[in-house]
Short mmCIF file of C-alpha atoms and ligand atoms in Angstrom, two decimals:
data_model
loop_
_atom_site.label_atom_id
_atom_site.label_comp_id
_atom_site.label_asym_id
_atom_site.label_seq_id
_atom_site.Cartn_x
_atom_site.Cartn_y
_atom_site.Cartn_z
CA MET A 11 17.88 -5.42 43.67
CA LYS A 12 18.00 -5.69 39.97
CA ILE A 13 15.15 -7.67 37.98
CA LYS A 14 16.27 -10.63 35.20
CA VAL A 15 14.93 -9.93 31.83
CA LEU A 16 15.18 -12.10 28.71
CA VAL A 17 15.50 -10.38 25.36
CA LEU A 18 14.32 -12.54 22.66
CA GLY A 19 15.97 -10.93 19.36
CA GLN A 20 18.28 -8.00 19.31
CA LEU A 21 18.08 -4.72 21.63
CA ASN A 22 19.84 -1.78 20.58
CA GLU A 23 22.87 -0.50 22.60
CA GLN A 24 20.75 2.72 23.74
CA LEU A 25 17.64 0.53 25.03
CA SER A 26 19.83 -1.92 26.43
CA LYS A 27 21.55 0.68 28.75
CA ARG A 28 18.08 1.90 29.75
CA LEU A 29 17.16 -1.27 30.86
CA GLU A 30 20.27 -2.22 32.60
CA LYS A 31 19.70 0.50 35.27
CA ILE A 32 16.62 -1.76 36.58
CA ALA A 33 17.81 -5.28 35.32
CA GLU A 34 20.49 -7.77 34.34
CA ILE A 35 19.60 -8.73 30.52
CA GLN A 36 19.94 -11.82 28.79
CA CYS A 37 19.80 -11.41 25.15
CA ILE A 38 18.81 -14.68 22.70
CA HIS A 39 19.89 -14.02 19.05
CA ARG A 40 17.94 -16.79 17.76
CA GLU A 41 17.47 -17.40 13.89
CA GLU A 42 14.00 -19.59 14.49
CA ALA A 43 11.52 -20.12 17.09
CA LEU A 44 13.30 -21.67 20.42
CA PRO A 45 11.46 -25.07 21.07
CA GLU A 46 9.17 -24.90 24.32
CA ASP A 47 11.62 -26.52 26.51
CA VAL A 48 14.52 -24.61 25.68
CA LEU A 49 12.52 -21.33 26.02
CA LEU A 50 11.10 -22.53 29.32
CA GLU A 51 14.57 -23.10 30.57
CA GLN A 52 15.88 -19.60 29.85
CA LEU A 53 12.88 -18.29 31.08
CA ARG A 54 12.73 -19.95 34.42
CA ASP A 55 14.26 -17.48 36.55
CA LYS A 56 13.30 -14.30 34.72
CA ASP A 57 11.09 -11.79 35.80
CA ALA A 58 10.33 -10.12 32.51
CA VAL A 59 10.71 -11.18 28.78
CA VAL A 60 10.58 -9.10 25.59
CA SER A 61 9.15 -11.61 23.27
CA GLU A 62 8.25 -11.05 19.29
CA PRO A 63 5.64 -12.89 16.97
CA LEU A 64 7.89 -15.81 16.49
CA ASP A 65 7.82 -16.78 20.37
CA THR A 66 4.93 -18.85 21.96
CA ILE A 67 4.36 -18.00 25.39
CA SER A 68 2.40 -20.86 26.75
CA SER A 69 0.50 -21.92 29.75
CA ALA A 70 3.03 -24.47 30.17
CA ILE A 71 5.92 -21.93 30.23
CA MET A 72 3.85 -19.53 32.36
CA ASP A 73 3.43 -22.27 34.68
CA ALA A 74 7.31 -23.22 35.04
CA CYS A 75 8.51 -19.48 35.38
CA LYS A 76 7.12 -18.75 38.48
CA ASN A 77 8.87 -15.28 38.69
CA LEU A 78 7.43 -13.95 35.45
CA ARG A 79 5.46 -10.56 36.07
CA ILE A 80 5.57 -9.22 32.53
CA ILE A 81 5.76 -10.41 28.73
CA ALA A 82 6.31 -7.19 26.78
CA ASN A 83 5.61 -8.40 23.23
CA ARG A 84 7.18 -6.41 20.92
CA ALA A 85 4.53 -6.47 18.32
CA VAL A 86 1.05 -4.79 18.21
CA GLY A 87 -0.58 -8.61 17.68
CA PHE A 88 -0.48 -10.51 20.71
CA ASP A 89 -1.78 -13.98 19.36
CA ASN A 90 1.44 -15.78 20.07
CA VAL A 91 0.66 -15.20 24.11
CA GLU A 92 -1.88 -17.14 25.68
CA ILE A 93 -3.45 -14.16 27.16
CA PRO A 94 -6.06 -15.37 29.43
CA GLU A 95 -3.56 -17.85 30.85
CA ALA A 96 -1.49 -14.99 31.75
CA THR A 97 -4.23 -13.00 33.15
CA LYS A 98 -5.20 -15.79 35.55
CA ARG A 99 -1.38 -16.09 36.73
CA GLY A 100 -1.33 -12.22 37.29
CA ILE A 101 1.34 -11.90 34.54
CA ILE A 102 0.77 -8.35 32.57
CA VAL A 103 1.35 -8.49 28.80
CA THR A 104 2.08 -5.31 26.90
CA ASN A 105 2.20 -4.88 23.37
CA THR A 106 3.33 -1.79 20.70
CA PRO A 107 0.56 -0.25 19.25
CA GLY A 108 0.34 2.91 17.07
CA VAL A 109 4.22 3.22 16.38
CA LEU A 110 3.90 0.98 13.48
CA ASP A 111 0.58 1.80 11.77
CA ALA A 112 2.56 4.03 8.76
CA ALA A 113 5.35 1.63 8.25
CA THR A 114 2.57 -1.52 8.11
CA ALA A 115 -0.05 0.43 5.67
CA ASP A 116 3.11 1.45 3.65
CA LEU A 117 3.95 -2.15 3.23
CA ALA A 118 0.40 -3.42 2.28
CA MET A 119 0.34 -0.53 -0.48
CA ALA A 120 3.68 -1.91 -1.71
CA LEU A 121 2.07 -5.44 -1.93
CA LEU A 122 -1.15 -4.00 -3.57
CA LEU A 123 1.09 -2.04 -6.15
CA SER A 124 3.47 -4.99 -6.53
CA THR A 125 0.55 -7.33 -7.53
CA THR A 126 -1.38 -5.39 -9.47
CA ARG A 127 1.69 -3.91 -11.59
CA ARG A 128 3.46 -7.18 -11.35
CA VAL A 129 6.64 -5.86 -10.03
CA CYS A 130 8.27 -8.70 -8.78
CA GLU A 131 7.14 -10.98 -11.81
CA ALA A 132 8.44 -7.93 -14.15
CA ASP A 133 11.79 -7.89 -12.44
CA ARG A 134 12.21 -11.71 -12.56
CA TYR A 135 11.51 -11.21 -16.32
CA VAL A 136 14.02 -8.70 -17.16
CA ARG A 137 16.86 -10.71 -15.09
CA ALA A 138 15.87 -13.70 -16.91
CA GLY A 139 16.99 -12.00 -19.90
CA LYS A 140 13.17 -12.35 -21.66
CA TRP A 141 12.79 -8.56 -22.13
CA SER A 142 12.91 -8.01 -26.12
CA GLY A 143 11.90 -4.44 -25.93
CA PHE A 144 8.63 -2.19 -25.50
CA LYS A 145 5.36 -3.99 -26.15
CA SER A 146 2.02 -2.34 -25.72
CA ASP A 147 0.38 -5.72 -24.21
CA LEU A 148 3.85 -6.77 -21.85
CA MET A 149 2.87 -7.16 -18.19
CA LEU A 150 -0.51 -5.36 -18.04
CA GLY A 151 -2.28 -5.19 -14.80
CA PRO A 152 -5.45 -3.39 -13.10
CA ASP A 153 -5.77 0.33 -12.59
CA LEU A 154 -6.36 1.41 -9.34
CA ASP A 155 -7.98 4.75 -10.06
CA GLY A 156 -11.93 4.41 -9.65
CA LYS A 157 -11.62 0.80 -8.30
CA THR A 158 -12.99 -0.36 -4.95
CA MET A 159 -11.08 -1.23 -2.07
CA GLY A 160 -12.36 -3.47 0.64
CA ILE A 161 -10.67 -3.24 3.89
CA ILE A 162 -11.26 -5.73 6.75
CA GLY A 163 -10.19 -4.21 10.02
CA MET A 164 -10.72 -0.15 10.44
CA GLY A 165 -8.33 0.17 13.30
CA ARG A 166 -5.04 1.78 13.66
CA ILE A 167 -3.27 0.27 10.77
CA GLY A 168 -6.79 0.07 8.41
CA LYS A 169 -7.24 3.90 8.84
CA ALA A 170 -3.38 4.45 7.75
CA PHE A 171 -3.93 1.97 5.25
CA ALA A 172 -7.18 3.92 3.82
CA LYS A 173 -5.63 7.10 3.77
CA ARG A 174 -2.90 5.97 1.49
CA ALA A 175 -5.16 4.02 -0.79
CA GLY A 176 -7.90 7.29 -1.02
CA ALA A 177 -4.75 9.11 -2.25
CA PHE A 178 -4.47 6.43 -5.28
CA GLY A 179 -8.30 7.01 -6.02
CA LEU A 180 -9.76 4.14 -4.60
CA LYS A 181 -13.09 3.75 -3.55
CA LEU A 182 -13.09 2.87 0.16
CA ILE A 183 -15.66 0.09 1.93
CA TYR A 184 -14.92 -1.58 5.19
CA SER A 185 -15.89 -3.77 7.87
CA ARG A 186 -15.28 -3.42 11.46
CA SER A 187 -16.51 -5.88 14.62
CA SER A 188 -17.84 -3.22 17.00
CA SER A 189 -21.17 -1.34 16.46
CA PRO A 190 -21.34 1.85 14.13
CA ASP A 191 -20.27 4.72 16.24
CA ALA A 192 -18.44 8.04 15.82
CA THR A 193 -15.21 6.62 14.49
CA ASP A 194 -17.66 5.29 11.39
CA ARG A 195 -19.08 9.04 10.79
CA LYS A 196 -15.58 10.39 10.90
CA LEU A 197 -14.57 8.04 8.29
CA ALA A 198 -17.32 8.84 6.04
CA SER A 199 -16.70 12.58 6.29
CA GLU A 200 -12.66 12.47 6.22
CA LEU A 201 -12.13 9.50 3.58
CA GLY A 202 -15.70 9.00 2.16
CA ALA A 203 -15.18 5.44 3.36
CA LYS A 204 -18.69 3.23 3.69
CA ARG A 205 -19.00 0.60 6.28
CA VAL A 206 -20.45 -2.55 4.99
CA GLU A 207 -21.02 -5.94 5.89
CA LEU A 208 -18.41 -8.29 5.22
CA ASP A 209 -20.33 -10.20 2.61
CA GLU A 210 -21.35 -7.30 0.97
CA LEU A 211 -17.27 -6.07 1.01
CA LEU A 212 -16.47 -9.59 -0.64
CA GLN A 213 -18.76 -9.22 -3.38
CA ASN A 214 -17.96 -5.58 -4.42
CA SER A 215 -14.17 -5.27 -3.95
CA ASP A 216 -11.73 -5.33 -6.68
CA PHE A 217 -9.12 -5.25 -3.79
CA ILE A 218 -9.14 -6.37 -0.43
CA SER A 219 -6.79 -5.52 2.70
CA ILE A 220 -6.96 -7.45 5.73
CA HIS A 221 -6.26 -5.52 8.92
CA CYS A 222 -7.95 -7.07 11.56
CA PRO A 223 -6.19 -9.03 14.56
CA LEU A 224 -6.12 -12.71 14.95
CA ASN A 225 -8.48 -14.12 17.70
CA ASP A 226 -11.07 -16.62 18.15
CA GLU A 227 -13.68 -14.66 16.07
CA THR A 228 -11.30 -14.06 13.21
CA ARG A 229 -9.25 -17.39 12.80
CA GLY A 230 -10.61 -18.69 9.45
CA LEU A 231 -12.65 -15.41 8.90
CA ILE A 232 -11.99 -15.60 5.11
CA GLY A 233 -12.71 -19.48 4.32
CA GLN A 234 -14.06 -21.09 1.22
CA ARG A 235 -17.31 -19.42 1.13
CA GLU A 236 -15.54 -16.06 1.80
CA LEU A 237 -13.20 -16.68 -1.08
CA ASP A 238 -15.92 -17.69 -3.43
CA LEU A 239 -17.70 -14.51 -2.87
CA MET A 240 -14.91 -12.60 -4.25
CA LYS A 241 -14.59 -11.11 -8.11
CA PRO A 242 -12.63 -13.47 -10.15
CA GLU A 243 -10.42 -10.32 -10.50
CA CYS A 244 -10.10 -9.53 -6.98
CA ILE A 245 -6.78 -9.35 -5.27
CA LEU A 246 -6.23 -10.11 -1.83
CA ILE A 247 -3.64 -8.36 0.46
CA ASN A 248 -2.95 -9.73 3.93
CA THR A 249 -0.52 -8.05 6.37
CA ALA A 250 -2.70 -9.00 9.40
CA ARG A 251 -2.11 -12.72 10.57
CA GLY A 252 -1.94 -15.64 7.95
CA ALA A 253 -4.52 -17.60 10.07
CA ILE A 254 -7.47 -15.24 9.36
CA ILE A 255 -7.09 -16.75 6.03
CA ASP A 256 -8.06 -20.49 5.45
CA GLU A 257 -4.77 -20.93 3.72
CA PRO A 258 -5.50 -24.26 1.87
CA ALA A 259 -8.58 -22.87 0.43
CA LEU A 260 -6.75 -19.48 -0.20
CA VAL A 261 -3.95 -21.65 -2.16
CA SER A 262 -6.72 -23.44 -4.23
CA HIS A 263 -8.38 -20.27 -5.40
CA LEU A 264 -5.01 -18.99 -6.45
CA VAL A 265 -3.99 -22.11 -8.27
CA ASN A 266 -7.42 -22.26 -9.91
CA GLY A 267 -7.44 -18.96 -11.20
CA LYS A 268 -10.66 -18.06 -9.16
CA ILE A 269 -9.00 -14.80 -7.66
CA LEU A 270 -6.53 -12.81 -9.74
CA GLY A 271 -3.83 -12.63 -7.14
CA ALA A 272 -2.64 -12.28 -3.50
CA GLY A 273 -0.17 -10.43 -1.50
CA LEU A 274 0.75 -11.91 1.37
CA ASP A 275 3.29 -10.58 4.38
CA VAL A 276 1.86 -13.36 6.84
CA PHE A 277 1.29 -16.97 6.81
CA ALA A 278 -0.52 -19.72 8.73
CA HIS A 279 2.55 -21.58 10.16
CA GLU A 280 5.26 -19.10 9.70
CA PRO A 281 8.01 -19.45 8.25
CA ASN A 282 6.25 -22.53 6.01
CA VAL A 283 4.85 -21.06 2.82
CA PRO A 284 2.51 -23.29 0.89
CA GLU A 285 4.77 -25.09 -1.78
CA GLU A 286 2.08 -24.41 -4.32
CA LEU A 287 2.42 -20.60 -3.98
CA LEU A 288 6.23 -20.33 -4.89
CA SER A 289 5.66 -21.05 -8.60
CA LEU A 290 3.00 -18.82 -8.96
CA ASP A 291 3.77 -15.19 -10.78
CA ASN A 292 0.66 -13.76 -9.53
CA VAL A 293 1.39 -13.97 -5.77
CA VAL A 294 3.88 -11.89 -3.97
CA LEU A 295 5.32 -13.16 -0.59
CA LEU A 296 6.92 -11.51 1.62
CA PRO A 297 8.61 -12.65 5.34
CA HIS A 298 6.53 -11.08 7.62
CA ILE A 299 8.32 -7.26 7.38
CA GLY A 300 5.13 -5.19 7.99
CA SER A 301 7.07 -3.02 10.37
CA ALA A 302 10.42 -3.54 9.44
CA CYS A 303 11.71 0.10 9.34
CA PHE A 304 14.62 1.37 11.33
CA GLU A 305 12.96 3.96 13.26
CA THR A 306 9.54 1.96 13.59
CA ARG A 307 11.51 -0.96 14.95
CA PHE A 308 13.27 1.28 17.51
CA ARG A 309 9.88 2.83 18.56
CA MET A 310 8.50 -0.76 19.60
CA SER A 311 11.54 -1.92 21.19
CA GLU A 312 11.36 1.33 23.09
CA LEU A 313 7.70 0.77 24.08
CA ALA A 314 8.36 -2.82 25.32
CA VAL A 315 11.41 -1.77 27.05
CA ASP A 316 9.82 1.18 28.85
CA SER A 317 6.69 -0.92 29.92
CA ILE A 318 9.01 -3.04 31.78
CA ILE A 319 10.91 -0.26 33.68
CA SER A 320 7.53 1.37 34.20
CA ALA A 321 5.91 -1.83 35.57
CA PHE A 322 8.71 -2.64 37.98
CA ALA A 323 8.52 1.07 38.87
CA GLY A 324 5.02 0.49 40.20
CA LYS A 325 3.39 2.35 37.33
CA ARG A 326 0.59 1.13 35.22
CA PRO A 327 2.11 0.78 31.48
CA PRO A 328 -0.15 2.35 29.10
CA ASN A 329 -0.15 -0.49 26.75
CA ILE A 330 -1.33 -3.38 28.92
CA VAL A 331 -3.59 -5.78 26.51
CA ASN A 332 -4.93 -8.04 29.65
CA ALA A 333 -5.76 -4.79 31.95
CA ASP A 334 -7.23 -7.20 34.68
CA ALA A 335 -4.07 -8.65 35.35
CA TRP A 336 -2.68 -5.48 36.65
CA ASP A 337 -2.80 -5.28 40.62
CA GLU A 338 -1.63 -1.59 41.61
CA GLN A 339 -0.97 -2.47 45.27
CA LYS A 340 1.02 -5.56 44.23
CA TRP A 341 3.27 -3.76 41.91
CA ASN A 342 3.74 -1.01 44.14
CA ALA A 343 4.89 -2.66 47.07
CA ALA A 344 7.01 -4.86 45.30
CA ALA A 345 8.89 -1.44 43.69
CA LYS A 346 9.16 -0.39 47.48
CA GLU A 347 10.51 -3.46 48.47
CA ARG A 348 13.22 -3.54 45.61
CA SER A 349 14.30 0.12 45.88
P1 LIG B 430 -6.35 -2.27 15.70
O1 LIG B 430 -6.32 -1.04 15.97
O2 LIG B 430 -6.69 -3.10 17.33
O3 LIG B 430 -7.44 -2.39 14.57
C1 LIG B 430 -7.79 -3.80 14.32
C2 LIG B 430 -9.41 -3.54 13.99
O4 LIG B 430 -9.90 -4.96 13.40
C3 LIG B 430 -10.30 -2.93 14.71
O5 LIG B 430 -11.00 -1.89 14.19
C4 LIG B 430 -11.56 -3.84 15.02
O6 LIG B 430 -12.82 -3.60 14.94
C5 LIG B 430 -11.23 -4.62 13.46
N1 LIG B 430 -11.81 -5.96 13.75
C6 LIG B 430 -11.62 -6.77 14.97
N2 LIG B 430 -12.50 -7.97 14.51
C7 LIG B 430 -13.07 -7.69 13.30
C8 LIG B 430 -13.72 -8.59 12.41
N3 LIG B 430 -14.13 -9.88 12.74
N4 LIG B 430 -14.08 -8.06 11.16
C9 LIG B 430 -13.54 -6.88 10.61
N5 LIG B 430 -12.74 -6.19 11.61
C10 LIG B 430 -12.40 -6.40 12.80
O7 LIG B 430 -5.16 -2.93 15.46
P2 LIG B 430 -3.57 -2.78 14.70
O8 LIG B 430 -3.00 -1.80 15.40
O9 LIG B 430 -4.34 -1.96 13.36
O10 LIG B 430 -3.26 -3.91 14.14
C11 LIG B 430 -4.03 -4.90 13.35
C12 LIG B 430 -3.42 -6.16 13.17
O11 LIG B 430 -2.29 -6.10 12.40
C13 LIG B 430 -2.35 -6.45 14.28
O12 LIG B 430 -3.57 -7.45 15.40
C14 LIG B 430 -1.43 -7.60 13.83
O13 LIG B 430 -1.82 -9.05 13.83
C15 LIG B 430 -1.22 -7.18 12.10
N6 LIG B 430 0.23 -6.55 12.33
C16 LIG B 430 1.12 -7.06 11.35
C17 LIG B 430 2.08 -6.65 11.06
C18 LIG B 430 3.26 -7.01 10.23
O14 LIG B 430 4.19 -7.15 10.35
N7 LIG B 430 2.76 -7.49 9.03
C19 LIG B 430 2.45 -5.37 11.50
C20 LIG B 430 1.86 -4.72 12.43
C21 LIG B 430 0.43 -5.06 12.75
P3 LIG B 430 -13.41 -2.31 15.96
O15 LIG B 430 -12.87 -1.01 15.29
O16 LIG B 430 -14.81 -2.39 15.48
O17 LIG B 430 -13.15 -2.84 17.22
C1 LIG B 431 3.79 -7.64 13.91
O1 LIG B 431 3.22 -8.49 13.09
C2 LIG B 431 3.05 -7.05 14.71
O2 LIG B 431 1.94 -7.39 15.04
O3 LIG B 431 3.33 -5.80 15.21
#
């Protein structure tokens, strides 16, 4: 008997065919987040869902969808899913780690370069017909070479970003959450990156890039106090999650020129962007496109589809984020029953 899967967003033909071998698929191409009651109705009879950061999978949805066994989140971040609630109900949640590191690190570099070299502002200037010829003081920005880059969250994407930043001549300092270990020795020897406490990073960085997950510990990690510790010439890049920064405090620092600029791919209440930022030339705003490359997005979808296929074949998917929810015997028995 085939399982029922709800796919939120597009799924390419090759992957649809792969999933159709075990599933009846319903795809919803939505432009914006579905209201909770609509999502709940669509998901009510489904065994699995392919979700994205846009989709909040709440405990109310889990309660109503009694058949739901797996949430395959098509993203590495999984703050849109109430993980402890899923675990309590034996619903496994998978994500897409590793395959989007390069794409996301590239976009963070793009934000760094476009804020420091004022790329978007300069483009708007040319299009507006304001350019009257070469001027030695036109659109100046800070050099990167020899400056200090502070990386908050030295995980998969943080490391990929560090490699890129190092190649631009930046000195690297970083903060992590766990105790110093072999990773720190490796980072020191391979990239010359030095681990520091968060306050030291904030005070000494010319540029800061955020790459930690959003969770109870990191929500509001960069608040008023932390922004005050930054140098006035600091540029802040965020491709992680908007709510890691206290957004009103950041807006106030940017509006009042307390830091030099910001490159933001993510926001606290997407797709809402604080009104005050829209008129600021020292801010580059992107619509959450960190991993938006053809091959990367294919690999993310592939991981999500393979997680579902693997779980329903009774094999533990490698990328479960709530390992405690995996019950080998139960999944095996269910797989035998279906075959
Ligand atoms: P990861 O490999 O798990 O790395 C996260 C790192 O953050 C870990 O090294 C962890 O430290 C560190 N960390 C956790 N709490 C911290 C804290 N309070 N202070 C400093 N560091 C802390 O995750 P990833 O694959 O690199 O992804 C990171 C995040 O990027 C995702 O969770 C997602 O939200 C975001 N993302 C966004 C986009 C986009 O489209 N904009 C695309 C992909 C990912 P330890 O090493 O000490 O555990
Ligand atoms: C995208 O935001 C992701 O977490 O993969």
